[in-house]
PDB file of C-alpha atoms in Angstrom:
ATOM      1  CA  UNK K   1       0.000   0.000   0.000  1.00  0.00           C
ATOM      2  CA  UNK K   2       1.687   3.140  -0.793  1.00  0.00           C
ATOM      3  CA  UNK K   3      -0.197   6.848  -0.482  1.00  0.00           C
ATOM      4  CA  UNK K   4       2.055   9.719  -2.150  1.00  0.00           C
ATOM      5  CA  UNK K   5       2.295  13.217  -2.829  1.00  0.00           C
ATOM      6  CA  UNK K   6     -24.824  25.296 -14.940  1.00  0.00           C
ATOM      7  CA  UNK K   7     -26.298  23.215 -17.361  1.00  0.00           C
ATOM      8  CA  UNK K   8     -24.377  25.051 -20.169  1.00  0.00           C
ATOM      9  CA  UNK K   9     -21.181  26.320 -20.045  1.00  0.00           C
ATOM     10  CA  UNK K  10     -18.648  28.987 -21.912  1.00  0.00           C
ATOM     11  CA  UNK K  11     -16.209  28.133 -23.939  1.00  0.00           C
ATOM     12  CA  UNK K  12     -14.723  31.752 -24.030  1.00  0.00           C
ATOM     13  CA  UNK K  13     -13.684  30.945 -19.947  1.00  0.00           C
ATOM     14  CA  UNK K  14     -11.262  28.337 -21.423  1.00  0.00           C
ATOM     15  CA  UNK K  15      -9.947  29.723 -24.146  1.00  0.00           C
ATOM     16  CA  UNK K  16      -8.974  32.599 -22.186  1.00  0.00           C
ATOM     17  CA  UNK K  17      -7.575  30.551 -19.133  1.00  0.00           C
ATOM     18  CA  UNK K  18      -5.573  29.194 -21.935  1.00  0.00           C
ATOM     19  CA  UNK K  19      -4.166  32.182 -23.170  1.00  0.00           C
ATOM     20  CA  UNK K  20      -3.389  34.125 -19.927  1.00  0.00           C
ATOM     21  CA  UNK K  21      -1.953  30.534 -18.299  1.00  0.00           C
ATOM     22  CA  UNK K  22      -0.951  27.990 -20.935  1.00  0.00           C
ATOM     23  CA  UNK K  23      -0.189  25.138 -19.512  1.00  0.00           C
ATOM     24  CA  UNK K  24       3.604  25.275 -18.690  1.00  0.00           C
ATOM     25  CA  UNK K  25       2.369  25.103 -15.116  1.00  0.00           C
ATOM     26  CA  UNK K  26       1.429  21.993 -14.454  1.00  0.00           C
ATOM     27  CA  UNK K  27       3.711  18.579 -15.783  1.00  0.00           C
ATOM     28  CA  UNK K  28       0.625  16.663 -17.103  1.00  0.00           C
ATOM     29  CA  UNK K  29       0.145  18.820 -19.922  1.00  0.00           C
ATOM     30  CA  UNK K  30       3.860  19.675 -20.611  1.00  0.00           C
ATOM     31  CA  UNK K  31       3.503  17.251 -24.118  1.00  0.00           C
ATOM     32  CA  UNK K  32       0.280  18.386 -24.945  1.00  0.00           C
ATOM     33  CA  UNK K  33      -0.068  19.201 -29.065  1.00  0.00           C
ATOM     34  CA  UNK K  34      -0.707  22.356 -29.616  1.00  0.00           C
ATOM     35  CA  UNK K  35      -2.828  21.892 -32.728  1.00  0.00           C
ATOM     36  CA  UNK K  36      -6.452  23.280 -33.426  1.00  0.00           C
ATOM     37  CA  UNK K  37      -7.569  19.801 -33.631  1.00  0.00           C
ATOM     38  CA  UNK K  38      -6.264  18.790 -30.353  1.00  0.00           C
ATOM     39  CA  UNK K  39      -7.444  22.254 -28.934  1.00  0.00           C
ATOM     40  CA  UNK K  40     -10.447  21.495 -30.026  1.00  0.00           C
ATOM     41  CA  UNK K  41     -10.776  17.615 -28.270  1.00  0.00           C
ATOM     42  CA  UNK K  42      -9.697  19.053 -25.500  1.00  0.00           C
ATOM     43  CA  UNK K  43     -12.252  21.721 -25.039  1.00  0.00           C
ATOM     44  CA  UNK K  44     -15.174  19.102 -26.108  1.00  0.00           C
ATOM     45  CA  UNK K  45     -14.222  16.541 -23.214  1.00  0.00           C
ATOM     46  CA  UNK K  46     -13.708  19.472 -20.755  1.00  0.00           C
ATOM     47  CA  UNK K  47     -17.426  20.770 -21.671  1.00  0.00           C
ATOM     48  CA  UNK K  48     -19.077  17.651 -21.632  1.00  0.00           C
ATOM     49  CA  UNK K  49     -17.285  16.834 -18.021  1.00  0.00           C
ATOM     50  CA  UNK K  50     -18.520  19.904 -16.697  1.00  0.00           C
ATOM     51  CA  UNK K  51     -21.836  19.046 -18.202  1.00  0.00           C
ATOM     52  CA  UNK K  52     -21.897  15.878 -16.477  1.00  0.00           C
ATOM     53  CA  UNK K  53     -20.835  16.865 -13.217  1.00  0.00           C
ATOM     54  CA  UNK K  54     -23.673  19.759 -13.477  1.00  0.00           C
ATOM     55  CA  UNK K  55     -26.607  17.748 -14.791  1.00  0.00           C
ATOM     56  CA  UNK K  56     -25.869  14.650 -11.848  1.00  0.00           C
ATOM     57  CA  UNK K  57     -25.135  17.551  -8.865  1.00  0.00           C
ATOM     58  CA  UNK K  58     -22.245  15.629  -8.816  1.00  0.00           C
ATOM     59  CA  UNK K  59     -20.135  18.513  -6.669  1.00  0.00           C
ATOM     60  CA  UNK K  60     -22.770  18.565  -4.250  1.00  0.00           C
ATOM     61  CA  UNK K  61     -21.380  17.625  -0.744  1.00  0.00           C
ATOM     62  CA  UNK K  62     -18.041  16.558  -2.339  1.00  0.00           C
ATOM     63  CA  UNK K  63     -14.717  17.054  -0.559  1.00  0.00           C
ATOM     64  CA  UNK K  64     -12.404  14.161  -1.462  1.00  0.00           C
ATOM     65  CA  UNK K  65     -12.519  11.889  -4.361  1.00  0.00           C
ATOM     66  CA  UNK K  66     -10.939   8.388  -4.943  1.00  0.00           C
ATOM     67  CA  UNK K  67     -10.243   8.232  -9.098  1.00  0.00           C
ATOM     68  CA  UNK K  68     -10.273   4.635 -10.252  1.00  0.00           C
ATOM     69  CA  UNK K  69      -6.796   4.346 -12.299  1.00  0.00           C
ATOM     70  CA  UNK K  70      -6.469   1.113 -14.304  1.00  0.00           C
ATOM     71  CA  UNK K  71      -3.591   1.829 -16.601  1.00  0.00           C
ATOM     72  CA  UNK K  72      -6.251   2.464 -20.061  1.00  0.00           C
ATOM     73  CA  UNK K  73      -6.955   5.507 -22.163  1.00  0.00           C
ATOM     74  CA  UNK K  74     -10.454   6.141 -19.887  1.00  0.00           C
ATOM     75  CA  UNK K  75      -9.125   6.340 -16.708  1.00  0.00           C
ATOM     76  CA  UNK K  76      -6.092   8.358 -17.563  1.00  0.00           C
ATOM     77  CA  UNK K  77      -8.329  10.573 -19.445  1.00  0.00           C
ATOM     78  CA  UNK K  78     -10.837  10.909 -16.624  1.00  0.00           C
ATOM     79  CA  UNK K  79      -7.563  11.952 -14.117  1.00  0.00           C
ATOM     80  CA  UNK K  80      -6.248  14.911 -16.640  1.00  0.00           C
ATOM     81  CA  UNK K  81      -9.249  16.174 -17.284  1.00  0.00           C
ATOM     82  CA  UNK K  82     -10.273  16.570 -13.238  1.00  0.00           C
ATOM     83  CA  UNK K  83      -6.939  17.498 -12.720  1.00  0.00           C
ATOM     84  CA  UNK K  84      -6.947  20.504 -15.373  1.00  0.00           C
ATOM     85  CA  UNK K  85     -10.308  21.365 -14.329  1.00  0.00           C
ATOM     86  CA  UNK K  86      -9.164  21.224 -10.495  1.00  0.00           C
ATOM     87  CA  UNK K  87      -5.947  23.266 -11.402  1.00  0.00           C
ATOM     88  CA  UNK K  88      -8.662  26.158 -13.063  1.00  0.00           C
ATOM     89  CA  UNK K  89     -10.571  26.289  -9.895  1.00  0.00           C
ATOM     90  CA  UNK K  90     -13.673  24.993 -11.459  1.00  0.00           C
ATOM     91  CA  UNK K  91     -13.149  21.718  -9.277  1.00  0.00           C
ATOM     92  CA  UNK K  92     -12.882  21.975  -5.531  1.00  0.00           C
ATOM     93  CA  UNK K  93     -12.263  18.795  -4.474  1.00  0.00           C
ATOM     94  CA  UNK K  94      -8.996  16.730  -3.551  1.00  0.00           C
ATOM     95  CA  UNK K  95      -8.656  13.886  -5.940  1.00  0.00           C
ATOM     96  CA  UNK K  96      -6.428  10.815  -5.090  1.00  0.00           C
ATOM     97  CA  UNK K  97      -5.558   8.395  -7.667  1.00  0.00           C
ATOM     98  CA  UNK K  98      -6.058   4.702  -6.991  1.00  0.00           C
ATOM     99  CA  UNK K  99      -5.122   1.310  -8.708  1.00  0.00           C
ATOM    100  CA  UNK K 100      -5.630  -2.009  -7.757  1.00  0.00           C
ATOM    101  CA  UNK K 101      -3.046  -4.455  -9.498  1.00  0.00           C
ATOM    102  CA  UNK K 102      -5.062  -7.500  -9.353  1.00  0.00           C
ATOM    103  CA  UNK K 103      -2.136  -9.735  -9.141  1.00  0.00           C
ATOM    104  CA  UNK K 104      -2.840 -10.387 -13.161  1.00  0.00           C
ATOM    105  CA  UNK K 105       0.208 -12.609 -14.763  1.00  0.00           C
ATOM    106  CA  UNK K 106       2.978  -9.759 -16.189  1.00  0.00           C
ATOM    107  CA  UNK K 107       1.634  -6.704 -14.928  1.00  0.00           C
ATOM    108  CA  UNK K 108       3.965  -3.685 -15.351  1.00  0.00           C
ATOM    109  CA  UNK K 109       3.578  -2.518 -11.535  1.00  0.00           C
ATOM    110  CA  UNK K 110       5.954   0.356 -12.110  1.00  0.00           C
ATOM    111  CA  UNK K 111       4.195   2.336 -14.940  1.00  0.00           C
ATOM    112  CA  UNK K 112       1.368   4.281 -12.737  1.00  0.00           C
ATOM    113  CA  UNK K 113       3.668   4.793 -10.036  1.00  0.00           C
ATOM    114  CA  UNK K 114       5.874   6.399 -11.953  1.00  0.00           C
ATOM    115  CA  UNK K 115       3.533   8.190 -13.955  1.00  0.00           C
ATOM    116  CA  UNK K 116       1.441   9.507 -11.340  1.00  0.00           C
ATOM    117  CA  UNK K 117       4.601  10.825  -9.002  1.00  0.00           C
ATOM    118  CA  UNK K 118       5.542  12.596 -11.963  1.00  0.00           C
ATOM    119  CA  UNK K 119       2.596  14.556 -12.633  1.00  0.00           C
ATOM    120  CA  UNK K 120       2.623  15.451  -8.860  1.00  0.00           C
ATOM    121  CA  UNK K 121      -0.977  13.840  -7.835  1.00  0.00           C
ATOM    122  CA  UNK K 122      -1.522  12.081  -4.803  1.00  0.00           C
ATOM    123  CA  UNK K 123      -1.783   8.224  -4.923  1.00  0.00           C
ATOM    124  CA  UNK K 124      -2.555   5.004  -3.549  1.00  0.00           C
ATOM    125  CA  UNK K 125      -1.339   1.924  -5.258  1.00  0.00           C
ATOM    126  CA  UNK K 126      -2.401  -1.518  -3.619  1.00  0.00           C
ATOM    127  CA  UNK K 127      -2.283  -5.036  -4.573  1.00  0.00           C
ATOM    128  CA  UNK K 128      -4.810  -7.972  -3.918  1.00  0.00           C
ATOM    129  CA  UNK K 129      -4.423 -10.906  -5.553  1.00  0.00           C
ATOM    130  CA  UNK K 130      -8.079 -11.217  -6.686  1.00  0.00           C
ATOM    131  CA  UNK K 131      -6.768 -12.693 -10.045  1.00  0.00           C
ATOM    132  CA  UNK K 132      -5.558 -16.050  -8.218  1.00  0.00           C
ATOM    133  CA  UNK K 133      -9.503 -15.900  -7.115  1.00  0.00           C
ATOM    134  CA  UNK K 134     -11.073 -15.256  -9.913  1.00  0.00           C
ATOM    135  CA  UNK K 135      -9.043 -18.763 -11.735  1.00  0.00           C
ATOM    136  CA  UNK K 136     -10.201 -20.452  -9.107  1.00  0.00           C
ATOM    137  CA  UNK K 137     -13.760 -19.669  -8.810  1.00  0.00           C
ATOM    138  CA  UNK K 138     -14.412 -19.314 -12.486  1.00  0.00           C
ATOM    139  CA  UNK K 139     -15.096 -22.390 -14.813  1.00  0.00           C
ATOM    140  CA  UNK K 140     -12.658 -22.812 -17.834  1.00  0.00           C
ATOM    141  CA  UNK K 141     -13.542 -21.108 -20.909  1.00  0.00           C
ATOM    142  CA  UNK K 142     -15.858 -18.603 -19.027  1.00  0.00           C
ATOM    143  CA  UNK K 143     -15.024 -14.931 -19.008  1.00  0.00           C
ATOM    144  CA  UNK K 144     -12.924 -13.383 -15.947  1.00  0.00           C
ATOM    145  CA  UNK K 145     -14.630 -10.018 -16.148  1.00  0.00           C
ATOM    146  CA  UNK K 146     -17.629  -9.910 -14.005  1.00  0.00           C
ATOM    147  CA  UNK K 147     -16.562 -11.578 -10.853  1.00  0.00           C
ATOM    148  CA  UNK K 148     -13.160  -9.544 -11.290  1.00  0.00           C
ATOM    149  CA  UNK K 149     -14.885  -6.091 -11.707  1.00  0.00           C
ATOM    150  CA  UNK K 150     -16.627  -7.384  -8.694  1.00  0.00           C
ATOM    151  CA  UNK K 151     -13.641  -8.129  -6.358  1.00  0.00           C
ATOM    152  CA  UNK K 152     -12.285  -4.649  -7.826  1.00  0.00           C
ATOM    153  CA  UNK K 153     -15.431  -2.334  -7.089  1.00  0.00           C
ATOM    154  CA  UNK K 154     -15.121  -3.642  -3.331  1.00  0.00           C
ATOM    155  CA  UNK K 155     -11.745  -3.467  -2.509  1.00  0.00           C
ATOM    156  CA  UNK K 156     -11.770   0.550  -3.809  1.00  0.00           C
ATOM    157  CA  UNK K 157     -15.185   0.856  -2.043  1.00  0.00           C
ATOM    158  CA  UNK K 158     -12.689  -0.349   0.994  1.00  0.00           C
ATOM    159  CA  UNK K 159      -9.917   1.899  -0.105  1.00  0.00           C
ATOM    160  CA  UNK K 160     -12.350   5.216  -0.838  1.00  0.00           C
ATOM    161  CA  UNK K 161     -13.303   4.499   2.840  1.00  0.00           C
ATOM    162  CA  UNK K 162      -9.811   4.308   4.091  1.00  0.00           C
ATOM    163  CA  UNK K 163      -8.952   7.449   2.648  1.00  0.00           C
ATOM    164  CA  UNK K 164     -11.766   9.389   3.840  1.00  0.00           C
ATOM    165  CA  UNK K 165     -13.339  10.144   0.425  1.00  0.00           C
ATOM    166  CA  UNK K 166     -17.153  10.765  -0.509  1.00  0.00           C
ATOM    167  CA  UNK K 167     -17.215   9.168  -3.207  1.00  0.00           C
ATOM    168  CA  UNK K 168     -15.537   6.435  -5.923  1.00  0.00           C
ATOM    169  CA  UNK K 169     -14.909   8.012  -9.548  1.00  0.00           C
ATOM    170  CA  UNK K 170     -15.194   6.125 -12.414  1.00  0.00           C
ATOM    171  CA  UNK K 171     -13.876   5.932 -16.184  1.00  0.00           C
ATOM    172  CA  UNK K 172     -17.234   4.965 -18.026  1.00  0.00           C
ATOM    173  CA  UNK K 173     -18.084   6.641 -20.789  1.00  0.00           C
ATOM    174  CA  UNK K 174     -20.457   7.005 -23.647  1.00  0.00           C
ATOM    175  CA  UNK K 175     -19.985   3.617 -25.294  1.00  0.00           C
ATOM    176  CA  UNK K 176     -19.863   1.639 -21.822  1.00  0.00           C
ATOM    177  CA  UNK K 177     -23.257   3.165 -20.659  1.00  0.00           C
ATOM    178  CA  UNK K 178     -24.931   2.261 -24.288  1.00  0.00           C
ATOM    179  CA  UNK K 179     -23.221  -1.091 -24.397  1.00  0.00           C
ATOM    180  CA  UNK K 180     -24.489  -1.770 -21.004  1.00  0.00           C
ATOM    181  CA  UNK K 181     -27.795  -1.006 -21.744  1.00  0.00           C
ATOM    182  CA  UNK K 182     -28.109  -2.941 -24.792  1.00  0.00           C
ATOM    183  CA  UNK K 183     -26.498  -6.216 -22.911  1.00  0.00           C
ATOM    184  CA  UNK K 184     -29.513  -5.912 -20.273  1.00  0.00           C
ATOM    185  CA  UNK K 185     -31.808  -5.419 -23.362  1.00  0.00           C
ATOM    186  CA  UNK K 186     -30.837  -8.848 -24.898  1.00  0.00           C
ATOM    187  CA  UNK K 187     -29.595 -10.642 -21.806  1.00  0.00           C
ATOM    188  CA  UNK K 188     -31.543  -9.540 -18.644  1.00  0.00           C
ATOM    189  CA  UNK K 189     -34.661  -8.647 -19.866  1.00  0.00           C
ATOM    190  CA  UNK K 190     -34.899  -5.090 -18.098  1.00  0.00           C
ATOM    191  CA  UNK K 191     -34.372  -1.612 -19.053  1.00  0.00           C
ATOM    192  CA  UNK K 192     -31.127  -0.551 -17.158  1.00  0.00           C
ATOM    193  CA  UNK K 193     -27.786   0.820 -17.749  1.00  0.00           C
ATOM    194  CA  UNK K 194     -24.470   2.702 -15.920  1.00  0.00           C
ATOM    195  CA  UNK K 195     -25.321   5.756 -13.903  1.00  0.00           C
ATOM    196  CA  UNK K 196     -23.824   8.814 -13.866  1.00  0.00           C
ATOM    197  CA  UNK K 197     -24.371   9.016 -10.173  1.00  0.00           C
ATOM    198  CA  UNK K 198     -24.804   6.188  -8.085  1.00  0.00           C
ATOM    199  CA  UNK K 199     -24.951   5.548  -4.522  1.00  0.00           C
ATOM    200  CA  UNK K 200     -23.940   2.113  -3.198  1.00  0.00           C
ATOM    201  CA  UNK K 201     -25.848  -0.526  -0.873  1.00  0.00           C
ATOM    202  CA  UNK K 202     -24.182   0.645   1.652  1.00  0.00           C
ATOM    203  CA  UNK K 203     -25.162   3.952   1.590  1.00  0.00           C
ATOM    204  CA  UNK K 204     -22.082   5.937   2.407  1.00  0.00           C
ATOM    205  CA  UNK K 205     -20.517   6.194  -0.851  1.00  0.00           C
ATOM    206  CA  UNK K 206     -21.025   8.064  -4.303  1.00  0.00           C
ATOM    207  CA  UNK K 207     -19.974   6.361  -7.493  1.00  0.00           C
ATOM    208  CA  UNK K 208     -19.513   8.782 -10.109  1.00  0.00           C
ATOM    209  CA  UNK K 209     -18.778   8.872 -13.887  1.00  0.00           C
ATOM    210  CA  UNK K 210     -17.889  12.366 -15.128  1.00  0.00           C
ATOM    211  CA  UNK K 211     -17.257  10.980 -18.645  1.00  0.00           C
ATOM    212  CA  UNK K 212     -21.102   9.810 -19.074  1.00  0.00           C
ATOM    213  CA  UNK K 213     -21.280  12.320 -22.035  1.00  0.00           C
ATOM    214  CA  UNK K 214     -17.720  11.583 -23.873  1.00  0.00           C
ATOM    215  CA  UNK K 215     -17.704   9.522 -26.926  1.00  0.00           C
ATOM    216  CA  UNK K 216     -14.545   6.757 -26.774  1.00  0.00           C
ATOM    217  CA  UNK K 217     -13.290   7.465 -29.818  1.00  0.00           C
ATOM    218  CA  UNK K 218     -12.279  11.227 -28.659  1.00  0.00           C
ATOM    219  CA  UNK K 219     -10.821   9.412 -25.246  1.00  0.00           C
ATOM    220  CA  UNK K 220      -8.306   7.442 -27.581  1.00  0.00           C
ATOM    221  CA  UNK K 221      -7.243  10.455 -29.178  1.00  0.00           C
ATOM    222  CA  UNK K 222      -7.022  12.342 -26.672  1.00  0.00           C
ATOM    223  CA  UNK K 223      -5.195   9.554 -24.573  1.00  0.00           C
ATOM    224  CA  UNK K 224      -3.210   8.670 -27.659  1.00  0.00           C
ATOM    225  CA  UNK K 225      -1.875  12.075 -27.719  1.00  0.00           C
ATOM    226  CA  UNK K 226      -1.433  12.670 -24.319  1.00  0.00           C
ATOM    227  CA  UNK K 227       1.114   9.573 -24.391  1.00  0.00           C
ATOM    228  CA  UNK K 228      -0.296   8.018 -21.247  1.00  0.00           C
ATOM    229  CA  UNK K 229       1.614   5.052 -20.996  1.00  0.00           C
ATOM    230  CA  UNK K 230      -1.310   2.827 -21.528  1.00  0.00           C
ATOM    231  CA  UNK K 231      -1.338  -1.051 -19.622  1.00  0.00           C
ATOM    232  CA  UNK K 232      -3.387  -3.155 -21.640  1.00  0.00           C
ATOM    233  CA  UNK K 233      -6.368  -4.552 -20.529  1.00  0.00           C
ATOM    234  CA  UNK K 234      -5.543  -8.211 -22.070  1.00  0.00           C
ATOM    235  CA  UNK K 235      -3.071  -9.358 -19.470  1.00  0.00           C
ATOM    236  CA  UNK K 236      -5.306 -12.652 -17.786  1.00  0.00           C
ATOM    237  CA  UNK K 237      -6.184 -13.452 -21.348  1.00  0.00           C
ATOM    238  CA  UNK K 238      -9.669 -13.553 -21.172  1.00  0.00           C
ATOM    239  CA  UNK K 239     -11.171 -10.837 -23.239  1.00  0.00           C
ATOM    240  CA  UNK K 240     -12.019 -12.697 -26.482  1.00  0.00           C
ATOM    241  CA  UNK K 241     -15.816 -13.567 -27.280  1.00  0.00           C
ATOM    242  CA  UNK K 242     -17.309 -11.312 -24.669  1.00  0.00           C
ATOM    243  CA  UNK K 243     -21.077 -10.508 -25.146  1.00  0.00           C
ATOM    244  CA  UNK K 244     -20.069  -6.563 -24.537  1.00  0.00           C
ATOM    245  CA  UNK K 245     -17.877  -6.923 -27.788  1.00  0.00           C
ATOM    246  CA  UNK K 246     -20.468  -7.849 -29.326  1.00  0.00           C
ATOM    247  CA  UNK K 247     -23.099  -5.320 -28.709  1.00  0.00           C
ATOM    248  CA  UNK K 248     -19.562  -2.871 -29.263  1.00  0.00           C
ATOM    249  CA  UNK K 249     -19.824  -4.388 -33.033  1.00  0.00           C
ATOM    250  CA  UNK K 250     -23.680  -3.583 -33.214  1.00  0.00           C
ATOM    251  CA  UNK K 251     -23.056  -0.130 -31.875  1.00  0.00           C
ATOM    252  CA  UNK K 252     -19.802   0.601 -34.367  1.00  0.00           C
ATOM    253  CA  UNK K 253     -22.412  -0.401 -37.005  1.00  0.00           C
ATOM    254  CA  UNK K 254     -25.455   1.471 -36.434  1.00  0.00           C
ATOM    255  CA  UNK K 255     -22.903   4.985 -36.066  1.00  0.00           C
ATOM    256  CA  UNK K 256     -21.445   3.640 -39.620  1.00  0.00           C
ATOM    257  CA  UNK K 257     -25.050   3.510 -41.267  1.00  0.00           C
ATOM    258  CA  UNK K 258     -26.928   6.325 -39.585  1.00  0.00           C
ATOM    259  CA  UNK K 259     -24.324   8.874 -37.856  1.00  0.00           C
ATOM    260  CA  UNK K 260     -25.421  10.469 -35.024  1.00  0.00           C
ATOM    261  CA  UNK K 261     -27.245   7.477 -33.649  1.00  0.00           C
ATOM    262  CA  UNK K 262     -25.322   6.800 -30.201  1.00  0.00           C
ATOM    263  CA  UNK K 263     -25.911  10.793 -29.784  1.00  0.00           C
ATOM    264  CA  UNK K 264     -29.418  10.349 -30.289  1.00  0.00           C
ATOM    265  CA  UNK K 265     -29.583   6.975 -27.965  1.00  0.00           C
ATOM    266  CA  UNK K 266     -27.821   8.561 -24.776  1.00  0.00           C
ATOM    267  CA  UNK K 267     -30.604  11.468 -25.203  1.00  0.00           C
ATOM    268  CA  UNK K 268     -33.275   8.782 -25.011  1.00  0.00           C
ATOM    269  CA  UNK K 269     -31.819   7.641 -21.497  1.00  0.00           C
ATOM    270  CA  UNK K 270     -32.369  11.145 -20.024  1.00  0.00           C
ATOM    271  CA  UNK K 271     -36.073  11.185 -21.480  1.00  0.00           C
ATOM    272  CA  UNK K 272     -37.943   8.241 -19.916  1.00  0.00           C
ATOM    273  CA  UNK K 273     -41.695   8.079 -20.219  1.00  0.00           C
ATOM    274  CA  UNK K 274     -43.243   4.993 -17.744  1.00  0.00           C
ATOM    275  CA  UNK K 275     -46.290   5.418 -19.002  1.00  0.00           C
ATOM    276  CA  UNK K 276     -45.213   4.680 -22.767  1.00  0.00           C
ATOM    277  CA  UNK K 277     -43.879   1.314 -21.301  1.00  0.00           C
ATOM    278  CA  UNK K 278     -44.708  -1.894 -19.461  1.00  0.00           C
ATOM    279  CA  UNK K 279     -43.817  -1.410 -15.833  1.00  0.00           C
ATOM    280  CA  UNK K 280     -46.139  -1.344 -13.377  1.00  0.00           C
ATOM    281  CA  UNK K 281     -44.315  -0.846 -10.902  1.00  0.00           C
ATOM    282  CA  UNK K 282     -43.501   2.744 -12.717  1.00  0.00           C
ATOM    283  CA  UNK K 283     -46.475   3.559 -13.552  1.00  0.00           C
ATOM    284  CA  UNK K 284     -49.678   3.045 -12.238  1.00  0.00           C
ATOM    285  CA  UNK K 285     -51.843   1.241 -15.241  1.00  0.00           C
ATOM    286  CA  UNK K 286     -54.477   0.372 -12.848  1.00  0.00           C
ATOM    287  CA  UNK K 287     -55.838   3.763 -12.270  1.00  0.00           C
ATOM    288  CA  UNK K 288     -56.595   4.834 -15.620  1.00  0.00           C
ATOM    289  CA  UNK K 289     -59.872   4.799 -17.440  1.00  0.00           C
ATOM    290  CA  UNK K 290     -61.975   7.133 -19.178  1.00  0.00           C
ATOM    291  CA  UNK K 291     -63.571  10.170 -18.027  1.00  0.00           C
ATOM    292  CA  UNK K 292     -67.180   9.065 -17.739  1.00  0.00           C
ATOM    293  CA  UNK K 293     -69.895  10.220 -20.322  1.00  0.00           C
ATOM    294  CA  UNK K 294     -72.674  12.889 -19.307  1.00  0.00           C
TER     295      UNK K 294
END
């Protein structure tokens, strides 16, 4: 365990923040490109953050937050981007950057460690050998993922508690909250996806995914030219054939044949109507019936 050092917002505020401030200030950012295009990525994901955060009240009571840090283009993505918004002012909260190594066969254990002391943010790495678990526990030629993402979410539950933060934030983005949805569509049976805000069983923690609006394909560039020194996420071996690759695949395809349409599908999340469905328990069927007749 190691612990180390509005609903609409204006772009004008960051493009001047930029030009009185640059961004020789802070290490993180020392690389960055200085293109238009890049410019450009970079003021989309800081917009639809700060959308995020606004639309969920995600500020509200917040004082310390525990980022989730797995090594891949989200969750480095997720850490700049609170860290530049912290470094503006527009974030008051203390952030702490956390990974789990997971005890997974040739993990590069030095990478985030030395990536995150060089950027200057405070950190917690820890290891738990919830891989050695997960071999044991799962049959062979079944997927590691669910009972590992498991084993994860409570040990940085435990570690967000340790630490004395309000909540746990998360890397999810656009594509995971869609995906997810679509895998309880044609797997569970039920209408449900990722929050944005979430509070666990428990009760005393927030789980939080500022990225709820950012498309994945913007993350990789932005990641990509960032040069985060990305860990792959294929280390145990047990990524192929997954059912959320699949609905991935669907996804890619539908934005290929009708752009726009992942847009258009988050929207639909935000604008539920219980009545124009099938849940009782929503909406109460029972009670309606015509007006009677004079």
């Amino acid at each position: 365990m190691e612990l180390s050092a509005s609903s609409q917002y204006d772009t004008v505020n960051i493009a001047a923040d930029d030009e009185e401030t640059g961004f020789d200030a802070h290490p993180l950012f020392a690389r960055m490109p200085s293109s238009v295009s890049f410019n450009k990525l970079r003021k989309r994901l800081l917009r639809q953050t700060r959308q995020a955060l606004d639309d969920f009240d995600m500020l509200k009571g917040a004082r310390r937050w525990l980022v989730g840090l797995s090594g891949g283009k989200d969750s480095y993505s997720l850490l700049a981007l609170l860290m530049d918004l912290q470094w503006r002012g527009l974030l008051p909260v203390e952030l702490i950057a956390c990974n789990l190594d997971q005890g997974q066969p040739n993990f590069p254990k030095h990478i985030l460690p030395d990536y995150l002391s060089s950027i200057g943010v405070k950190h917690r790495i820890e290891y738990r050998d919830t891989y050695s678990i997960v071999k044991e526990k799962v049959p062979t030629g079944a997927t590691y993922c669910s009972l590992c993402s498991r084993l994860r979410r409570g040990n940085l539950y435990r570690i967000a508690r340790e630490e004395g933060c309000d909540a746990l934030v998360l890397g999810h983005h656009r594509e995971d909250i869609l995906e997810t949805f679509f895998m309880n569509l044609f797997h569970g049976g039920r209408l449900a996806s990722m929050p944005a805000k979430l509070l666990n069983d428990e009760g005393d923690l927030m789980v939080l995914r500022p990225l709820a609006y950012a498309a994945e394909d913007d993350l990789a560039k932005f990641a990509a030219a960032m040069e985060f020194p990305i860990i792959p996420c294929d280390l145990c071996g047990s990524q192929d054939g997954l059912e959320r690759n699949a609905m991935k695949a669907m996804l890619a395809d539908l934005e290929r044949r009708m752009p726009g349409r992942k847009d258009t599908m988050l929207r639909a999340l935000g604008h539920v109507n219980p009545s124009h469905l099938l849940d009782p328990k929503l909406f109460d069927f029972q009670s309606l019936s015509p007006e009677p007749k004079e």
